[in-house]
PDB file of C-alpha atoms and ligand atoms in Angstrom:
ATOM      1  CA  MET A   1     -47.910  -9.355  10.569  1.00 56.00           C
ATOM      2  CA  LEU A   2     -48.565  -5.647  10.995  1.00 53.00           C
ATOM      3  CA  SER A   3     -45.787  -5.392  13.569  1.00 58.00           C
ATOM      4  CA  ASN A   4     -43.397  -7.021  11.084  1.00 56.00           C
ATOM      5  CA  ILE A   5     -44.307  -4.492   8.420  1.00 52.00           C
ATOM      6  CA  ILE A   6     -43.771  -1.656  10.893  1.00 51.00           C
ATOM      7  CA  LYS A   7     -40.404  -3.169  11.911  1.00 51.00           C
ATOM      8  CA  ASN A   8     -39.341  -3.412   8.257  1.00 51.00           C
ATOM      9  CA  ILE A   9     -40.333   0.169   7.542  1.00 50.00           C
ATOM     10  CA  ALA A  10     -38.471   1.320  10.652  1.00 49.00           C
ATOM     11  CA  ALA A  11     -35.385  -0.656   9.573  1.00 45.00           C
ATOM     12  CA  VAL A  12     -35.410   1.009   6.152  1.00 44.00           C
ATOM     13  CA  LEU A  13     -35.875   4.455   7.700  1.00 44.00           C
ATOM     14  CA  VAL A  14     -32.853   3.904   9.945  1.00 43.00           C
ATOM     15  CA  PHE A  15     -30.786   2.109   7.320  1.00 43.00           C
ATOM     16  CA  VAL A  16     -31.057   4.666   4.493  1.00 43.00           C
ATOM     17  CA  PRO A  17     -29.660   7.689   6.386  1.00 43.00           C
ATOM     18  CA  LEU A  18     -26.992   5.485   8.003  1.00 44.00           C
ATOM     19  CA  MET A  19     -25.864   4.191   4.607  1.00 49.00           C
ATOM     20  CA  SER A  20     -25.922   7.665   3.149  1.00 55.00           C
ATOM     21  CA  LYS A  21     -23.228   8.869   5.510  1.00 75.00           C
ATOM     22  CA  ARG A  22     -21.005   5.898   4.813  1.00 95.00           C
ATOM     23  CA  ILE A  23     -19.994   6.920   1.263  1.00 97.00           C
ATOM     24  CA  ALA A  24     -18.621  10.417   0.777  1.00 97.00           C
ATOM     25  CA  VAL A  25     -17.127  12.117  -2.284  1.00 98.00           C
ATOM     26  CA  ILE A  26     -14.624  14.918  -1.888  1.00 98.00           C
ATOM     27  CA  GLN A  27     -12.312  16.882  -4.147  1.00 98.00           C
ATOM     28  CA  GLY A  28      -8.795  16.898  -2.773  1.00 98.00           C
ATOM     29  CA  ASP A  29      -5.367  15.367  -2.391  1.00 98.00           C
ATOM     30  CA  ILE A  30      -5.444  11.819  -1.035  1.00 98.00           C
ATOM     31  CA  THR A  31      -2.069  12.213   0.654  1.00 98.00           C
ATOM     32  CA  GLN A  32      -3.631  14.720   3.068  1.00 98.00           C
ATOM     33  CA  GLN A  33      -6.531  12.547   4.195  1.00 98.00           C
ATOM     34  CA  ARG A  34      -6.761  11.790   7.914  1.00 98.00           C
ATOM     35  CA  VAL A  35      -8.258   8.336   7.571  1.00 97.00           C
ATOM     36  CA  ASP A  36      -7.160   4.890   8.710  1.00 97.00           C
ATOM     37  CA  ALA A  37      -6.213   3.786   5.184  1.00 98.00           C
ATOM     38  CA  ILE A  38      -5.781   5.390   1.792  1.00 98.00           C
ATOM     39  CA  VAL A  39      -5.934   3.410  -1.452  1.00 98.00           C
ATOM     40  CA  ASN A  40      -3.128   3.866  -3.939  1.00 98.00           C
ATOM     41  CA  ALA A  41      -3.665   3.335  -7.682  1.00 98.00           C
ATOM     42  CA  ALA A  42      -0.351   1.531  -8.119  1.00 98.00           C
ATOM     43  CA  ASN A  43       1.242  -0.446 -10.963  1.00 98.00           C
ATOM     44  CA  ASN A  44       2.184  -4.149 -10.992  1.00 98.00           C
ATOM     45  CA  SER A  45       5.687  -3.495  -9.661  1.00 98.00           C
ATOM     46  CA  LEU A  46       4.447  -1.610  -6.564  1.00 98.00           C
ATOM     47  CA  LEU A  47       7.692   0.335  -6.835  1.00 97.00           C
ATOM     48  CA  GLY A  48       6.143   3.738  -7.400  1.00 93.00           C
ATOM     49  CA  GLY A  49       5.153   5.601 -10.531  1.00 93.00           C
ATOM     50  CA  GLY A  50       3.495   8.810 -11.611  1.00 96.00           C
ATOM     51  CA  GLY A  51       0.127  10.295 -10.720  1.00 97.00           C
ATOM     52  CA  VAL A  52      -1.353   9.456  -7.354  1.00 98.00           C
ATOM     53  CA  ASP A  53       1.248   6.699  -6.804  1.00 98.00           C
ATOM     54  CA  GLY A  54       4.099   9.211  -7.116  1.00 98.00           C
ATOM     55  CA  ALA A  55       2.338  11.678  -4.813  1.00 98.00           C
ATOM     56  CA  ILE A  56       1.787   8.978  -2.148  1.00 98.00           C
ATOM     57  CA  HIS A  57       5.402   7.777  -2.244  1.00 98.00           C
ATOM     58  CA  LYS A  58       6.677  11.357  -2.087  1.00 98.00           C
ATOM     59  CA  ALA A  59       4.518  12.192   0.931  1.00 98.00           C
ATOM     60  CA  ALA A  60       5.106   8.869   2.724  1.00 98.00           C
ATOM     61  CA  GLY A  61       8.906   8.903   2.384  1.00 98.00           C
ATOM     62  CA  SER A  62      11.412   6.173   1.576  1.00 98.00           C
ATOM     63  CA  GLY A  63      10.099   3.741   4.217  1.00 98.00           C
ATOM     64  CA  LEU A  64       7.139   3.072   1.958  1.00 98.00           C
ATOM     65  CA  LEU A  65       9.292   2.101  -1.019  1.00 98.00           C
ATOM     66  CA  ASN A  66      11.408  -0.151   1.195  1.00 98.00           C
ATOM     67  CA  GLU A  67       8.332  -2.007   2.412  1.00 98.00           C
ATOM     68  CA  CYS A  68       6.891  -2.194  -1.118  1.00 98.00           C
ATOM     69  CA  ARG A  69      10.104  -3.877  -2.325  1.00 98.00           C
ATOM     70  CA  GLN A  70       9.363  -6.787   0.025  1.00 98.00           C
ATOM     71  CA  LEU A  71       5.914  -7.342  -1.507  1.00 98.00           C
ATOM     72  CA  LYS A  72       7.183  -8.601  -4.877  1.00 97.00           C
ATOM     73  CA  GLY A  73       4.574  -6.780  -6.920  1.00 98.00           C
ATOM     74  CA  CYS A  74       0.817  -7.171  -7.197  1.00 98.00           C
ATOM     75  CA  ALA A  75      -1.476  -8.654  -9.850  1.00 98.00           C
ATOM     76  CA  THR A  76      -4.028  -6.478 -11.616  1.00 98.00           C
ATOM     77  CA  GLY A  77      -7.310  -6.478  -9.672  1.00 98.00           C
ATOM     78  CA  GLU A  78      -5.613  -7.451  -6.400  1.00 98.00           C
ATOM     79  CA  ALA A  79      -4.349  -5.411  -3.452  1.00 98.00           C
ATOM     80  CA  LYS A  80      -1.635  -5.398  -0.780  1.00 98.00           C
ATOM     81  CA  ILE A  81      -1.251  -3.336   2.372  1.00 97.00           C
ATOM     82  CA  THR A  82       1.671  -1.409   3.872  1.00 98.00           C
ATOM     83  CA  LYS A  83       2.109   1.093   6.649  1.00 97.00           C
ATOM     84  CA  GLY A  84       1.611   4.785   5.897  1.00 98.00           C
ATOM     85  CA  TYR A  85       4.976   6.093   7.180  1.00 98.00           C
ATOM     86  CA  ASN A  86       4.943   9.925   7.025  1.00 98.00           C
ATOM     87  CA  LEU A  87       1.358  10.091   5.769  1.00 98.00           C
ATOM     88  CA  PRO A  88      -1.474  11.097   8.087  1.00 98.00           C
ATOM     89  CA  ALA A  89      -3.102   7.750   7.145  1.00 98.00           C
ATOM     90  CA  LYS A  90      -1.877   4.775   9.169  1.00 97.00           C
ATOM     91  CA  TRP A  91      -2.093   2.341   6.238  1.00 97.00           C
ATOM     92  CA  VAL A  92      -1.773   2.360   2.461  1.00 98.00           C
ATOM     93  CA  ILE A  93      -3.666  -0.260   0.476  1.00 98.00           C
ATOM     94  CA  HIS A  94      -2.024  -0.611  -2.921  1.00 98.00           C
ATOM     95  CA  THR A  95      -4.187  -1.892  -5.738  1.00 98.00           C
ATOM     96  CA  VAL A  96      -3.470  -2.283  -9.436  1.00 98.00           C
ATOM     97  CA  GLY A  97      -6.274  -1.140 -11.691  1.00 98.00           C
ATOM     98  CA  PRO A  98      -6.706  -2.388 -15.266  1.00 98.00           C
ATOM     99  CA  ILE A  99      -5.401  -0.442 -18.227  1.00 98.00           C
ATOM    100  CA  TRP A 100      -8.352   0.443 -20.496  1.00 98.00           C
ATOM    101  CA  TYR A 101      -8.084  -1.386 -23.833  1.00 98.00           C
ATOM    102  CA  GLY A 102     -11.605  -0.608 -25.038  1.00 98.00           C
ATOM    103  CA  GLY A 103     -13.687  -2.631 -22.573  1.00 98.00           C
ATOM    104  CA  ASN A 104     -13.398  -6.172 -23.954  1.00 98.00           C
ATOM    105  CA  GLN A 105     -10.386  -7.269 -21.938  1.00 98.00           C
ATOM    106  CA  GLY A 106     -12.186  -7.795 -18.633  1.00 98.00           C
ATOM    107  CA  GLU A 107     -11.564  -4.228 -17.533  1.00 98.00           C
ATOM    108  CA  ASP A 108     -14.880  -3.795 -15.684  1.00 98.00           C
ATOM    109  CA  GLU A 109     -14.471  -6.963 -13.648  1.00 98.00           C
ATOM    110  CA  LEU A 110     -10.827  -6.205 -12.855  1.00 99.00           C
ATOM    111  CA  LEU A 111     -11.727  -2.729 -11.615  1.00 99.00           C
ATOM    112  CA  ALA A 112     -14.562  -4.138  -9.500  1.00 99.00           C
ATOM    113  CA  SER A 113     -12.099  -6.678  -8.121  1.00 99.00           C
ATOM    114  CA  CYS A 114      -9.753  -3.836  -7.062  1.00 99.00           C
ATOM    115  CA  TYR A 115     -12.484  -2.311  -4.900  1.00 98.00           C
ATOM    116  CA  ARG A 116     -13.473  -5.673  -3.418  1.00 98.00           C
ATOM    117  CA  SER A 117      -9.852  -6.631  -2.679  1.00 98.00           C
ATOM    118  CA  CYS A 118      -9.144  -3.324  -0.931  1.00 98.00           C
ATOM    119  CA  LEU A 119     -12.321  -3.453   1.130  1.00 98.00           C
ATOM    120  CA  ASN A 120     -11.668  -7.072   2.112  1.00 96.00           C
ATOM    121  CA  ILE A 121      -8.144  -6.217   3.256  1.00 96.00           C
ATOM    122  CA  ALA A 122      -9.477  -3.270   5.223  1.00 96.00           C
ATOM    123  CA  GLN A 123     -12.018  -5.301   7.096  1.00 92.00           C
ATOM    124  CA  GLU A 124     -10.362  -8.693   7.451  1.00 83.00           C
ATOM    125  CA  GLN A 125      -6.799  -7.937   8.310  1.00 70.00           C
ATOM    126  CA  TYR A 126      -6.823  -4.711  10.251  1.00 65.00           C
ATOM    127  CA  GLN A 127      -9.194  -2.722  12.366  1.00 81.00           C
ATOM    128  CA  ILE A 128      -9.673  -0.074   9.721  1.00 95.00           C
ATOM    129  CA  LYS A 129     -12.784   2.067  10.066  1.00 95.00           C
ATOM    130  CA  THR A 130     -12.240   4.758   7.431  1.00 97.00           C
ATOM    131  CA  VAL A 131     -10.859   4.275   3.923  1.00 98.00           C
ATOM    132  CA  ALA A 132     -10.181   6.875   1.237  1.00 98.00           C
ATOM    133  CA  PHE A 133     -10.009   5.660  -2.379  1.00 98.00           C
ATOM    134  CA  SER A 134      -8.340   7.400  -5.281  1.00 98.00           C
ATOM    135  CA  ALA A 135     -10.117   7.195  -8.644  1.00 98.00           C
ATOM    136  CA  ILE A 136      -8.404   3.947  -9.649  1.00 98.00           C
ATOM    137  CA  SER A 137      -7.506   3.526 -13.352  1.00 98.00           C
ATOM    138  CA  THR A 138      -8.955   6.887 -14.448  1.00 98.00           C
ATOM    139  CA  GLY A 139      -5.599   8.601 -14.989  1.00 98.00           C
ATOM    140  CA  VAL A 140      -2.854   7.229 -17.234  1.00 98.00           C
ATOM    141  CA  TYR A 141      -4.719   3.896 -17.387  1.00 98.00           C
ATOM    142  CA  ARG A 142      -7.508   5.781 -19.276  1.00 98.00           C
ATOM    143  CA  PHE A 143     -10.567   3.960 -17.864  1.00 98.00           C
ATOM    144  CA  PRO A 144     -13.652   6.081 -18.785  1.00 98.00           C
ATOM    145  CA  VAL A 145     -14.483   8.081 -15.670  1.00 98.00           C
ATOM    146  CA  GLU A 146     -18.305   7.651 -15.637  1.00 98.00           C
ATOM    147  CA  ARG A 147     -17.961   3.912 -16.041  1.00 98.00           C
ATOM    148  CA  ALA A 148     -15.238   3.700 -13.380  1.00 98.00           C
ATOM    149  CA  ALA A 149     -17.345   5.753 -10.961  1.00 98.00           C
ATOM    150  CA  ARG A 150     -20.390   3.480 -11.366  1.00 98.00           C
ATOM    151  CA  ILE A 151     -18.253   0.400 -10.735  1.00 98.00           C
ATOM    152  CA  ALA A 152     -16.640   2.015  -7.675  1.00 98.00           C
ATOM    153  CA  VAL A 153     -19.951   3.012  -6.122  1.00 98.00           C
ATOM    154  CA  THR A 154     -21.616  -0.346  -6.899  1.00 97.00           C
ATOM    155  CA  GLU A 155     -18.846  -2.343  -5.235  1.00 98.00           C
ATOM    156  CA  ILE A 156     -18.547  -0.054  -2.204  1.00 98.00           C
ATOM    157  CA  GLN A 157     -22.299  -0.050  -1.677  1.00 97.00           C
ATOM    158  CA  ARG A 158     -22.523  -3.832  -1.956  1.00 97.00           C
ATOM    159  CA  PHE A 159     -19.738  -4.201   0.537  1.00 97.00           C
ATOM    160  CA  LEU A 160     -21.154  -1.730   3.054  1.00 96.00           C
ATOM    161  CA  GLU A 161     -24.563  -3.388   2.903  1.00 95.00           C
ATOM    162  CA  LYS A 162     -22.997  -6.634   4.079  1.00 94.00           C
ATOM    163  CA  ASN A 163     -20.265  -5.388   6.399  1.00 92.00           C
ATOM    164  CA  ASN A 164     -20.570  -3.205   9.437  1.00 90.00           C
ATOM    165  CA  SER A 165     -16.923  -2.871  10.369  1.00 90.00           C
ATOM    166  CA  LEU A 166     -16.218   0.021   7.992  1.00 95.00           C
ATOM    167  CA  GLU A 167     -17.697   3.312   9.138  1.00 95.00           C
ATOM    168  CA  GLN A 168     -16.927   5.465   6.123  1.00 97.00           C
ATOM    169  CA  VAL A 169     -15.537   5.176   2.611  1.00 98.00           C
ATOM    170  CA  ILE A 170     -14.408   8.399   0.961  1.00 98.00           C
ATOM    171  CA  LEU A 171     -13.932   8.751  -2.785  1.00 98.00           C
ATOM    172  CA  VAL A 172     -11.179  11.318  -3.238  1.00 98.00           C
ATOM    173  CA  CYS A 173     -11.227  13.062  -6.617  1.00 98.00           C
ATOM    174  CA  PHE A 174      -8.338  15.234  -7.678  1.00 98.00           C
ATOM    175  CA  SER A 175     -10.166  17.333 -10.279  1.00 98.00           C
ATOM    176  CA  LYS A 176     -13.526  19.104 -10.123  1.00 98.00           C
ATOM    177  CA  SER A 177     -14.670  17.180 -13.204  1.00 98.00           C
ATOM    178  CA  ALA A 178     -13.925  13.815 -11.564  1.00 98.00           C
ATOM    179  CA  TYR A 179     -15.613  15.013  -8.372  1.00 98.00           C
ATOM    180  CA  ASP A 180     -18.804  15.849 -10.323  1.00 98.00           C
ATOM    181  CA  VAL A 181     -18.828  12.426 -11.973  1.00 98.00           C
ATOM    182  CA  TYR A 182     -18.276  10.404  -8.765  1.00 98.00           C
ATOM    183  CA  LEU A 183     -20.829  12.498  -6.873  1.00 97.00           C
ATOM    184  CA  SER A 184     -23.408  11.902  -9.634  1.00 97.00           C
ATOM    185  CA  ALA A 185     -22.739   8.174  -9.439  1.00 98.00           C
ATOM    186  CA  VAL A 186     -23.332   8.187  -5.678  1.00 97.00           C
ATOM    187  CA  ARG A 187     -26.536  10.215  -6.094  1.00 95.00           C
ATOM    188  CA  GLU A 188     -27.825   8.055  -8.956  1.00 92.00           C
ATOM    189  CA  MET A 189     -27.383   4.998  -6.818  1.00 86.00           C
ATOM    190  CA  GLY A 190     -29.438   6.399  -3.986  1.00 66.00           C
ATOM    191  CA  GLU A 191     -26.722   7.806  -1.765  1.00 49.00           C
ATOM    192  CA  ARG A 192     -26.002  11.387  -0.623  1.00 42.00           C
TER     193      ARG A 192
HETATM  194  P1  ADP B   1      -4.025   5.033 -12.904  1.00 59.78           P
HETATM  195  O1  ADP B   1      -2.686   4.592 -13.440  1.00 59.78           O
HETATM  196  O2  ADP B   1      -4.680   3.939 -12.075  1.00 59.78           O
HETATM  197  O3  ADP B   1      -4.907   5.589 -13.946  1.00 59.78           O
HETATM  198  P2  ADP B   1      -3.310   7.713 -11.948  1.00 59.78           P
HETATM  199  O4  ADP B   1      -2.464   8.043 -10.779  1.00 59.78           O
HETATM  200  O5  ADP B   1      -2.764   8.059 -13.293  1.00 59.78           O
HETATM  201  O6  ADP B   1      -3.641   6.142 -11.804  1.00 59.78           O
HETATM  202  O7  ADP B   1      -4.730   8.383 -11.807  1.00 59.78           O
HETATM  203  C1  ADP B   1      -5.736   7.915 -10.936  1.00 59.78           C
HETATM  204  C2  ADP B   1      -6.510   9.107 -10.440  1.00 59.78           C
HETATM  205  O8  ADP B   1      -5.805   9.724  -9.373  1.00 59.78           O
HETATM  206  C3  ADP B   1      -6.734  10.197 -11.489  1.00 59.78           C
HETATM  207  O9  ADP B   1      -8.106  10.594 -11.431  1.00 59.78           O
HETATM  208  C4  ADP B   1      -5.824  11.319 -11.022  1.00 59.78           C
HETATM  209  O10 ADP B   1      -6.335  12.603 -11.358  1.00 59.78           O
HETATM  210  C5  ADP B   1      -5.876  11.125  -9.531  1.00 59.78           C
HETATM  211  N1  ADP B   1      -4.798  11.739  -8.719  1.00 59.78           N
HETATM  212  C6  ADP B   1      -3.562  12.122  -9.083  1.00 59.78           C
HETATM  213  N2  ADP B   1      -2.907  12.636  -8.027  1.00 59.78           N
HETATM  214  C7  ADP B   1      -3.751  12.574  -6.957  1.00 59.78           C
HETATM  215  C8  ADP B   1      -3.678  12.951  -5.583  1.00 59.78           C
HETATM  216  N3  ADP B   1      -2.572  13.510  -5.064  1.00 59.78           N
HETATM  217  N4  ADP B   1      -4.763  12.750  -4.786  1.00 59.78           N
HETATM  218  C9  ADP B   1      -5.899  12.179  -5.292  1.00 59.78           C
HETATM  219  N5  ADP B   1      -6.019  11.792  -6.566  1.00 59.78           N
HETATM  220  C10 ADP B   1      -4.962  11.989  -7.398  1.00 59.78           C
END
């Protein structure tokens, strides 16, 4: 009995610092990240667009667009993977976030589904250990940033608690204001 309690306390003491290193928030350009996979906030066509999508296609080169043409698009909330071509990242996971219509069109669940789909692809199909996410839906798709950050952190945390294959998930924020919001979400939810 006592030994079980001691074991449980020891497990928590080991688990908390381990978990805390597995989610990181940085301010930067996702195209520069030296990780196994970066996550693109794409649109349903997967044929490139503005924002982070445009930056990723520009940095990856035309090979990426050629491969994306074969994929025949992607549904909102789902994800598909390609190679990274000229990017430092070996893989690009393309996901399509929901457009914000006020919150009553299933936006929260669709955004959560984006994170789950990307993380599932990362762990099931390829030996990916490090993944960098862009702040899906928070640009032209206008999803409120605080709300998006809480959903992102909740889904990533849930996933990491159950899966050991991923070593680190990095939330890459382009602006200082987004960085502050995502970092607060990680801190609020018990991470550092
Ligand atoms: P969405 O259509 O899903 O809203 P956007 O590309 O418009 O996608 O914006 C998603 C987020 O990506 C925004 O927070 C935007 O500031 C950010 N972003 C834009 N360019 C980059 C980049 N090069 N690296 C990381 N994040 C970026």
